[in-house]
XYZ file of C-alpha atoms in Angstrom:
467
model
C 16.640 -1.789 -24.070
C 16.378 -2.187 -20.370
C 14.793 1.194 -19.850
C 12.020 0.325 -22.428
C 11.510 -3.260 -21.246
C 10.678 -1.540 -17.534
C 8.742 1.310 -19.431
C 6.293 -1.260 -20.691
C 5.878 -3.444 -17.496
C 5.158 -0.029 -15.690
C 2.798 0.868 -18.529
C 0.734 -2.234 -18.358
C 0.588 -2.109 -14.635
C -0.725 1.409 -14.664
C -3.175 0.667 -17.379
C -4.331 -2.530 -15.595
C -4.572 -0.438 -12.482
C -6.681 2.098 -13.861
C -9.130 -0.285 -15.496
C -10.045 -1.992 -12.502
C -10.725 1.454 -10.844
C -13.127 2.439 -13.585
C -14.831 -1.484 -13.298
C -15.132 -0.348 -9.334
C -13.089 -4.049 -8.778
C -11.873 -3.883 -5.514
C -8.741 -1.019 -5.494
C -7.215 -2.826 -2.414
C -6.797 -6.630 -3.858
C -5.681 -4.723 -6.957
C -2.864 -2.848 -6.248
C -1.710 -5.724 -3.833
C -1.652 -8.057 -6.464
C 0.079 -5.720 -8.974
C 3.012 -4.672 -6.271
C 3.445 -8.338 -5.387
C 3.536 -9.151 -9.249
C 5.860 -6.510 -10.103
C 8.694 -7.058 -7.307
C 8.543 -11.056 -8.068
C 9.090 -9.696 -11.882
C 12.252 -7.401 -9.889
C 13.686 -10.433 -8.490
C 13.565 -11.716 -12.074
C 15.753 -8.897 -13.354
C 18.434 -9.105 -10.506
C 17.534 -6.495 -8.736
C 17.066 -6.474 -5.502
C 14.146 -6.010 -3.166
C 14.388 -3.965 0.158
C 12.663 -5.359 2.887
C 13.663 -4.830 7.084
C 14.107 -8.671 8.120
C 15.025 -11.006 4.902
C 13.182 -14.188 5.105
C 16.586 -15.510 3.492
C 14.619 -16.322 0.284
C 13.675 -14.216 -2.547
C 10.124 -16.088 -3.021
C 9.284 -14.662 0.401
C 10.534 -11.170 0.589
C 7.828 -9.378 -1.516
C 5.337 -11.584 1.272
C 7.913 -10.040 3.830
C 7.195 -6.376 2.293
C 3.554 -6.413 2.890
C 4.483 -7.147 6.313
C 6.496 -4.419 6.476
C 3.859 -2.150 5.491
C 1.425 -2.508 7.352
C 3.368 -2.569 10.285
C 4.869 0.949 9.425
C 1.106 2.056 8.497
C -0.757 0.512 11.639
C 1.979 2.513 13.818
C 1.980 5.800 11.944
C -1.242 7.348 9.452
C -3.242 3.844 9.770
C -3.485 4.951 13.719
C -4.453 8.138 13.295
C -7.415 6.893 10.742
C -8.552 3.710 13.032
C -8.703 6.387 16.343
C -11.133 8.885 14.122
C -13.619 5.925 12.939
C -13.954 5.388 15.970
C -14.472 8.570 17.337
C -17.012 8.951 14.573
C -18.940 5.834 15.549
C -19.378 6.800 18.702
C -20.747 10.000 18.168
C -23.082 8.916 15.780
C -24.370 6.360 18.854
C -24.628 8.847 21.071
C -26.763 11.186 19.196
C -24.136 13.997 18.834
C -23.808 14.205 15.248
C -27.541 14.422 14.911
C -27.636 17.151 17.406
C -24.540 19.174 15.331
C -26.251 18.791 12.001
C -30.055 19.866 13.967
C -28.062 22.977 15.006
C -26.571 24.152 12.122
C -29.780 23.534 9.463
C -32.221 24.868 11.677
C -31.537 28.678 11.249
C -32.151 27.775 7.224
C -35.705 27.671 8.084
C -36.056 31.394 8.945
C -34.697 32.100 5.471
C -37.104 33.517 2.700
C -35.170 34.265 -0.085
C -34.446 31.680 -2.653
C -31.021 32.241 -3.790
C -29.592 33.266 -0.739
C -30.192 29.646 0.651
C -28.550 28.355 -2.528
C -25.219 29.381 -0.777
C -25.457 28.854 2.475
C -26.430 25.774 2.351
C -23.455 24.828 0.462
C -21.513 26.197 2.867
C -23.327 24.723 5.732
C -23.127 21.368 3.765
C -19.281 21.679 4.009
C -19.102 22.092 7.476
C -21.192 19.159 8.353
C -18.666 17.502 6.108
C -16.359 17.821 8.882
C -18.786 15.759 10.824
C -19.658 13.470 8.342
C -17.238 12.938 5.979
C -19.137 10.401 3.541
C -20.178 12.611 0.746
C -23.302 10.025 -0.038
C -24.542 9.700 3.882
C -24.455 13.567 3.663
C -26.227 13.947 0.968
C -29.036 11.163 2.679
C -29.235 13.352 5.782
C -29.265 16.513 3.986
C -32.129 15.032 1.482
C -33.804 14.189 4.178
C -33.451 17.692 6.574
C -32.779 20.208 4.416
C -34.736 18.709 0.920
C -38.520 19.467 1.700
C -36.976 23.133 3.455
C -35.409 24.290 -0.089
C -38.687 23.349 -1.984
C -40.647 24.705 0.439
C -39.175 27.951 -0.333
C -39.411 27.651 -3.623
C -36.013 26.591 -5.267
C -36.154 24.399 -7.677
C -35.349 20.530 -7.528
C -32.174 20.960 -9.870
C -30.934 23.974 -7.551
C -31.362 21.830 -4.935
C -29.996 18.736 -6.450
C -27.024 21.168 -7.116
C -26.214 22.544 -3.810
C -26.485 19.091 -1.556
C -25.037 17.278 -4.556
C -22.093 19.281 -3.911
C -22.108 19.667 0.110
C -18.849 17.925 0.550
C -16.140 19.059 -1.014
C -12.893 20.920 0.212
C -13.147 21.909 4.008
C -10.137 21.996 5.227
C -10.275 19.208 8.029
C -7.472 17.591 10.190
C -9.931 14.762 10.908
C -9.649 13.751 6.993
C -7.999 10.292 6.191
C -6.644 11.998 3.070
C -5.325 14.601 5.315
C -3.653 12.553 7.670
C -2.212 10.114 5.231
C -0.404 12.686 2.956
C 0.880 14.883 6.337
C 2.324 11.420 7.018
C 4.110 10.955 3.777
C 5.521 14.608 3.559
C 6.591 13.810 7.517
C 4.508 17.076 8.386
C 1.945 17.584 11.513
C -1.398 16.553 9.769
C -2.502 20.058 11.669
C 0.404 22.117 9.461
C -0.716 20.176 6.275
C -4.217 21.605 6.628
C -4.031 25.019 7.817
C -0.719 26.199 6.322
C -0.959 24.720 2.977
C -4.831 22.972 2.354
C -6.590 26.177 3.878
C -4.544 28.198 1.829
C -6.392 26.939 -1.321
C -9.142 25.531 -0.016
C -10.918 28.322 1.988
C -10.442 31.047 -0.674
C -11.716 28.184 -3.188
C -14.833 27.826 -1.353
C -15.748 31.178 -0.782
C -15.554 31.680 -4.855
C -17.319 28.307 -5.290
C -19.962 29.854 -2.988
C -20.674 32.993 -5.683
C -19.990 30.457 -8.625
C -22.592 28.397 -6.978
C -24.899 31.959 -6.757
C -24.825 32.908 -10.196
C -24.738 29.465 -12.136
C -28.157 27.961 -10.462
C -30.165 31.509 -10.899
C -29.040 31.785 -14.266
C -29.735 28.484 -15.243
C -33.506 28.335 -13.347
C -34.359 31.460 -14.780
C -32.941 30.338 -18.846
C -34.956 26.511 -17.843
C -37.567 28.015 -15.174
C -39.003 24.795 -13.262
C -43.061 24.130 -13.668
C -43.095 21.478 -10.919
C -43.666 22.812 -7.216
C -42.881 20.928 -4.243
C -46.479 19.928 -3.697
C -47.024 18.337 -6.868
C -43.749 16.646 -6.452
C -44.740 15.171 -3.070
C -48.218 13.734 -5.058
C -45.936 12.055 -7.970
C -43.425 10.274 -5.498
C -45.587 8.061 -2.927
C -42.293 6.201 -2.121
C -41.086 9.949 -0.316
C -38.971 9.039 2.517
C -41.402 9.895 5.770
C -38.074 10.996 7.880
C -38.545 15.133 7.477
C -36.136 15.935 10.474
C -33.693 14.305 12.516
C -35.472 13.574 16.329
C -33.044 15.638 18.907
C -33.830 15.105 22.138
C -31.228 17.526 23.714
C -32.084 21.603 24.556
C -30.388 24.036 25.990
C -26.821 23.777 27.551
C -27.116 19.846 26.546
C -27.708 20.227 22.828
C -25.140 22.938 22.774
C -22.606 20.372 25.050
C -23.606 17.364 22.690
C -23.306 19.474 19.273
C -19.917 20.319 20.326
C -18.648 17.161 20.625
C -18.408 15.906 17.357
C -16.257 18.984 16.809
C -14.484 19.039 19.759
C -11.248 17.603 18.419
C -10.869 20.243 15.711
C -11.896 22.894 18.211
C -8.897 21.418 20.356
C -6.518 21.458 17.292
C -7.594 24.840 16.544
C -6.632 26.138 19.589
C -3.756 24.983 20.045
C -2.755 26.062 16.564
C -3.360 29.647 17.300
C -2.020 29.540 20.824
C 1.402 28.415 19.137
C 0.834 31.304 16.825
C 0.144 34.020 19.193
C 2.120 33.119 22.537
C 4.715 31.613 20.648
C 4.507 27.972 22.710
C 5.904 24.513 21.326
C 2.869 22.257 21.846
C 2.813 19.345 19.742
C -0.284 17.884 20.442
C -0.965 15.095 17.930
C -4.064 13.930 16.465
C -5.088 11.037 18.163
C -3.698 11.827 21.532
C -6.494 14.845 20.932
C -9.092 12.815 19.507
C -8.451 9.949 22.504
C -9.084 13.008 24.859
C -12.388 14.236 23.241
C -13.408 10.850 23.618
C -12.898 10.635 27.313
C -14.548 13.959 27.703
C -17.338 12.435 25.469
C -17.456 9.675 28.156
C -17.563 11.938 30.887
C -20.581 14.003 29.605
C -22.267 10.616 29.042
C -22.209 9.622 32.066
C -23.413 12.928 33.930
C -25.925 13.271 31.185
C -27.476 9.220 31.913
C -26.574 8.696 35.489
C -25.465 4.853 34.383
C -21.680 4.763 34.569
C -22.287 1.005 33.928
C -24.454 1.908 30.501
C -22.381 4.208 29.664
C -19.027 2.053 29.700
C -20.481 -0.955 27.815
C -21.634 1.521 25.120
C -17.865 2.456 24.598
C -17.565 -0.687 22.679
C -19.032 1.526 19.905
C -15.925 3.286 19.530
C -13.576 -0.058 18.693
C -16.220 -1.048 16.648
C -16.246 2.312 14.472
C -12.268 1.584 14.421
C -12.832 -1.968 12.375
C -15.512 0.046 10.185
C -12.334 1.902 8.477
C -9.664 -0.757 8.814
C -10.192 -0.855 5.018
C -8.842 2.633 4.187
C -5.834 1.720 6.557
C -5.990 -1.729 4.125
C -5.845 0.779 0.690
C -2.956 3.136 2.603
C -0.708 -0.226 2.653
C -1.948 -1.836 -0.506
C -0.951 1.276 -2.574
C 2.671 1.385 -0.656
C 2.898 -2.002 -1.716
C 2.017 -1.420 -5.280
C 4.760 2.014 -5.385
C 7.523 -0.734 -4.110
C 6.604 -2.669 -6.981
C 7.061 -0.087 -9.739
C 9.960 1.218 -7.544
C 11.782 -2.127 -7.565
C 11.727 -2.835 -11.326
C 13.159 0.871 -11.594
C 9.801 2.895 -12.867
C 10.316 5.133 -10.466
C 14.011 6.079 -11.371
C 13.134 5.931 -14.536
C 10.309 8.435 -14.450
C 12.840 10.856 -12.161
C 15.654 10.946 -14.875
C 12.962 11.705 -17.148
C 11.385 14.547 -15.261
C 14.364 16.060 -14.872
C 15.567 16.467 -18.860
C 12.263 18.708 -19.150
C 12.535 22.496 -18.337
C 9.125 23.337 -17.626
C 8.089 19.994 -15.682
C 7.347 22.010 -12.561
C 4.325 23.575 -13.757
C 3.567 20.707 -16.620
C 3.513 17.972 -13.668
C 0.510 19.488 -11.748
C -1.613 20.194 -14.879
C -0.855 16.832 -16.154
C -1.804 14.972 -12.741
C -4.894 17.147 -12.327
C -6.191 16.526 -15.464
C -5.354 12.777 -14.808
C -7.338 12.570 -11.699
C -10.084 14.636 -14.020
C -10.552 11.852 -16.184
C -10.417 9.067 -13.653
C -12.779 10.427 -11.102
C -15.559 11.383 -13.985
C -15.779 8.027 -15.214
C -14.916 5.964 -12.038
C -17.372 8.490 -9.203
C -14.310 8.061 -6.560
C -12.729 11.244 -5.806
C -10.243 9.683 -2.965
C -9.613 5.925 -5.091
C -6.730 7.501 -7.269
C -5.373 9.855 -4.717
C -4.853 6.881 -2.180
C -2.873 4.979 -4.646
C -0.601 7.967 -5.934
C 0.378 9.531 -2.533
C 3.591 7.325 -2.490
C 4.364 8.671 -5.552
C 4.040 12.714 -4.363
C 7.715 12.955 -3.098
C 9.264 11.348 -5.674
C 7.761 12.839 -8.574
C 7.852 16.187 -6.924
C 11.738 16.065 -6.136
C 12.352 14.841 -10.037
C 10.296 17.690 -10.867
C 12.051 20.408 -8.755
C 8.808 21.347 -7.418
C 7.506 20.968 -3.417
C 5.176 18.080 -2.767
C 2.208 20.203 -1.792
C 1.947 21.929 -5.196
C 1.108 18.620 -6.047
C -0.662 16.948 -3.550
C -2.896 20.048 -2.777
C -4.288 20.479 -6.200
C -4.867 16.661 -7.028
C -6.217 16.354 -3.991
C -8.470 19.359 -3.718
C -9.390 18.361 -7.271
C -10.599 14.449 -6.831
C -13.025 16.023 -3.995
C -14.374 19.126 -6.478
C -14.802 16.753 -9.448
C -16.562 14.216 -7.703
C -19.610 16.139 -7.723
C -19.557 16.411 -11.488
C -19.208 12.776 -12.594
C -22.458 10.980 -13.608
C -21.834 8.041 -11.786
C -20.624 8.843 -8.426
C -22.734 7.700 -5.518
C -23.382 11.200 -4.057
C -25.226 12.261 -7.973
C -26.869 9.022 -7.778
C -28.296 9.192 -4.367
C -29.485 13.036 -4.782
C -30.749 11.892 -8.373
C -32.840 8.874 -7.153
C -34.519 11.013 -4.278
C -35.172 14.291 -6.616
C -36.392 11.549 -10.087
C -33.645 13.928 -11.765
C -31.393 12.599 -14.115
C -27.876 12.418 -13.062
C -26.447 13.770 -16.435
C -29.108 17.095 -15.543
C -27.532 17.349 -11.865
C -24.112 17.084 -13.156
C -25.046 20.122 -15.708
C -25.812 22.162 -12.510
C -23.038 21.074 -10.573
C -20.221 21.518 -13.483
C -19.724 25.227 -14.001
C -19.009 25.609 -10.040
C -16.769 23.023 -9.381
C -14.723 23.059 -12.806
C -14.365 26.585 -12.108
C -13.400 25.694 -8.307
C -10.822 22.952 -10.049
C -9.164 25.515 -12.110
C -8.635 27.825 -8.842
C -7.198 25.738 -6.985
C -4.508 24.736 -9.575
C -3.875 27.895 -10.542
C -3.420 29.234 -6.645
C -1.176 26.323 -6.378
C 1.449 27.348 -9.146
C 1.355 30.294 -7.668
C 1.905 30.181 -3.734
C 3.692 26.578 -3.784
């Protein structure tokens, strides 16, 4: 009786949980309001609530909790996350991110053929991703650089909905929030997470994605061949947005300097990866200590560049401000801890383990069943990341109850929520490319299906296998 009472408070947690995500209520208030709920509900049961310094009263210590996590966040993946918004911001001020994204679209110009643009651009578009991780203020610069190139050329406006629609997917990144807060959670270097076990998938993903991507757009243009050309489209839409190109102001040995920058901390990373590899040395360089140093060196190029030390130092302020800008991801880390000690303290969790653990073939029913759970709630919700934030608590647990390791399931739902983003009607990226092409999102989302369903089923299946 006890076991089903718990079954059904988890139930109508989860359920409550999920229909605020697909109502786009605020995720954060949500789950913080649900965890605090469901340990008071605990305390109501008798059992007791975990917390590092009892307030001596059990209406305090789920207050006490909250405390607790975000002080163990702030210190640990919430860090990490507040040091790279910032480092973001201020390459954004300083014009390096424009210079990055000027350097690697120009070359598309020179391109004639149609369908070979088709996938390098979506390969281009997921590198820039590691510069600009927003999927929707990718899509914005892209529209605006890259848009008026691929008609010019002649592809069509759903190819090249398509392909920027679906810029921003997988790229294995250190510099990913994601990234950093599941390394965190499977006490990993965020820099082994991505290239021993994300790459693995990811990289060999994208590269078939790539042909996918190939095929699927020239089929369809030639089976629905498109009558409008880019000139006529320019005469229909008088509201055409009248920025063509990004203005770069840096040549030579500057832009090259500047377009590094925004890449310099993966660079950094990179090579001290391989030089652990190769030369067999024990560095154990962490993320922010790397991006703190990139952001000194940004500093120092500042300066030489602008001759203004002064300037150049009050600008800086930039970077603390781009740390508030993502205080509210570091907010969703703790909110969804807080929510997992609430279905841990009425016993969901232990429940759910003993469970797991009667069925034989839960290691390879466990990733299907999560990926297809993330499936349904990213196609009607638009959020690839929403879920994933608030089940990467969860990962270990279900994982060890499973008898499986906690990347075969973090890789795949993760990898997944990113893929199927691009295929949900109502995500902000299909919006934004359909209100700038007059497409219909439902006619994007044809184009972009085939590619990343097919991408989806990859990377689960590569999963099951290596992990």
């Amino acid at each position: 009786m006890h076991a089903v009472l718990i079954s059904i408070i988890g139930i109508i947690a989860i359920s409550i949980l999920i229909y605020m995500l697909l109502k786009k209520n605020d995720i954060k208030m949500i789950l913080l309001s649900l965890g605090l709920i469901l340990m008071y509900i605990a305390i109501l049961l008798g059992n007791e609530l975990k917390v590092t310094q009892p307030t001596g009263t059990n209406l305090l210590n789920p207050f006490q909790a909250i405390v607790d996590q975000f002080s163990s966040t702030l210190v640990g993946p919430g860090f990490v996350i507040l040091i790279l918004g910032g480092y973001s911001a201020y390459m954004n001020h300083i014009g390096a991110n424009q210079v990055t994204v000027h350097a690697l679209t120009k070359p598309i110009t020179k391109i004639k053929s149609i369908y070979l643009l088709a996938p390098i651009v979506f390969l281009i578009g997921n590198l820039l991703s590691l510069v600009i991780p927003s999927a929707s203020n990718l899509a914005i610069i892209l529209l605006a650089t890259l848009y008026p190139v691929l008609r010019s050329a002649g592809m069509s406006r759903l190819t090249s909905a398509a392909i920027i629609g679906t810029s921003a997917t997988i790229v294995p990144t250190p510099l990913g929030a994601d990234n950093v807060a599941i390394a965190s959670q499977f006490h990993m270097s965020v820099t082994d997470y991505v290239f021993q076990k994300h790459a693995l998938i990811s990289i060999p993903t994208l590269l078939a994605i790539t042909i996918v991507h190939y095929l699927w757009q020239k089929y369809q243009d030639k089976k629905h061949p498109e009558e409008l050309s880019y000139s006529s489209e320019l005469s229909q839409n008088k509201e055409q947005d009248s920025t063509a190109s990004p203005k770069v102001s840096y040549k030579g040995f500057k832009a090259f300097i500047y377009g590094l920058l925004p890449l310099l901390p993966i660079v950094i990373l990179l090579i001290i990866f391989f030089t652990n590899i190769f030369l067999h040395t024990k560095l154990n360089i962490s993320v922010q200590l790397v991006s703190l140093l990139s952001f000194v060196i940004a500093v120092l190029v500042e300066i030489f560049n602008k001759k203004h030390p002064q300037i150049v130092l009050k600008e800086t302020s930039n970077f603390f401000e781009g740390m508030g800008s993502v205080m509210s991801i570091v907010a969703l880390l703790v909110s969804a801890q807080v929510f997992v000690q609430g279905l841990t303290s009425i016993g969901i969790i232990d429940l759910i383990q003993k469970t797991m653990q009667t069925m034989n073939s839960s290691g390879i029913v466990l990733p299907v069943v999560m990926v297809v759970f993330t499936a349904i709630i990213v196609l009607l919700s638009g959020s690839g990341t929403a879920l994933l934030y608030a089940m990467i608590p969860l990962l270990l647990p279900l994982s060890k109850a499973a008898g499986i390791s906690p990347i075969a399931l973090s890789v795949p739902m993760q990898l997944a929520g990113n893929l199927l983003r691009a295929i949900s009607p109502v995500a902000a990226v299909i919006l934004i490319v359909a209100g700038t092409t007059k497409l219909s999102p439902v006619k994007i989302v044809k184009r972009t299906s085939v590619p990343m369903v097919f991408g989806v089923i990859m990377v689960l299946v590569m999963s099951l296998l290596i992990f």
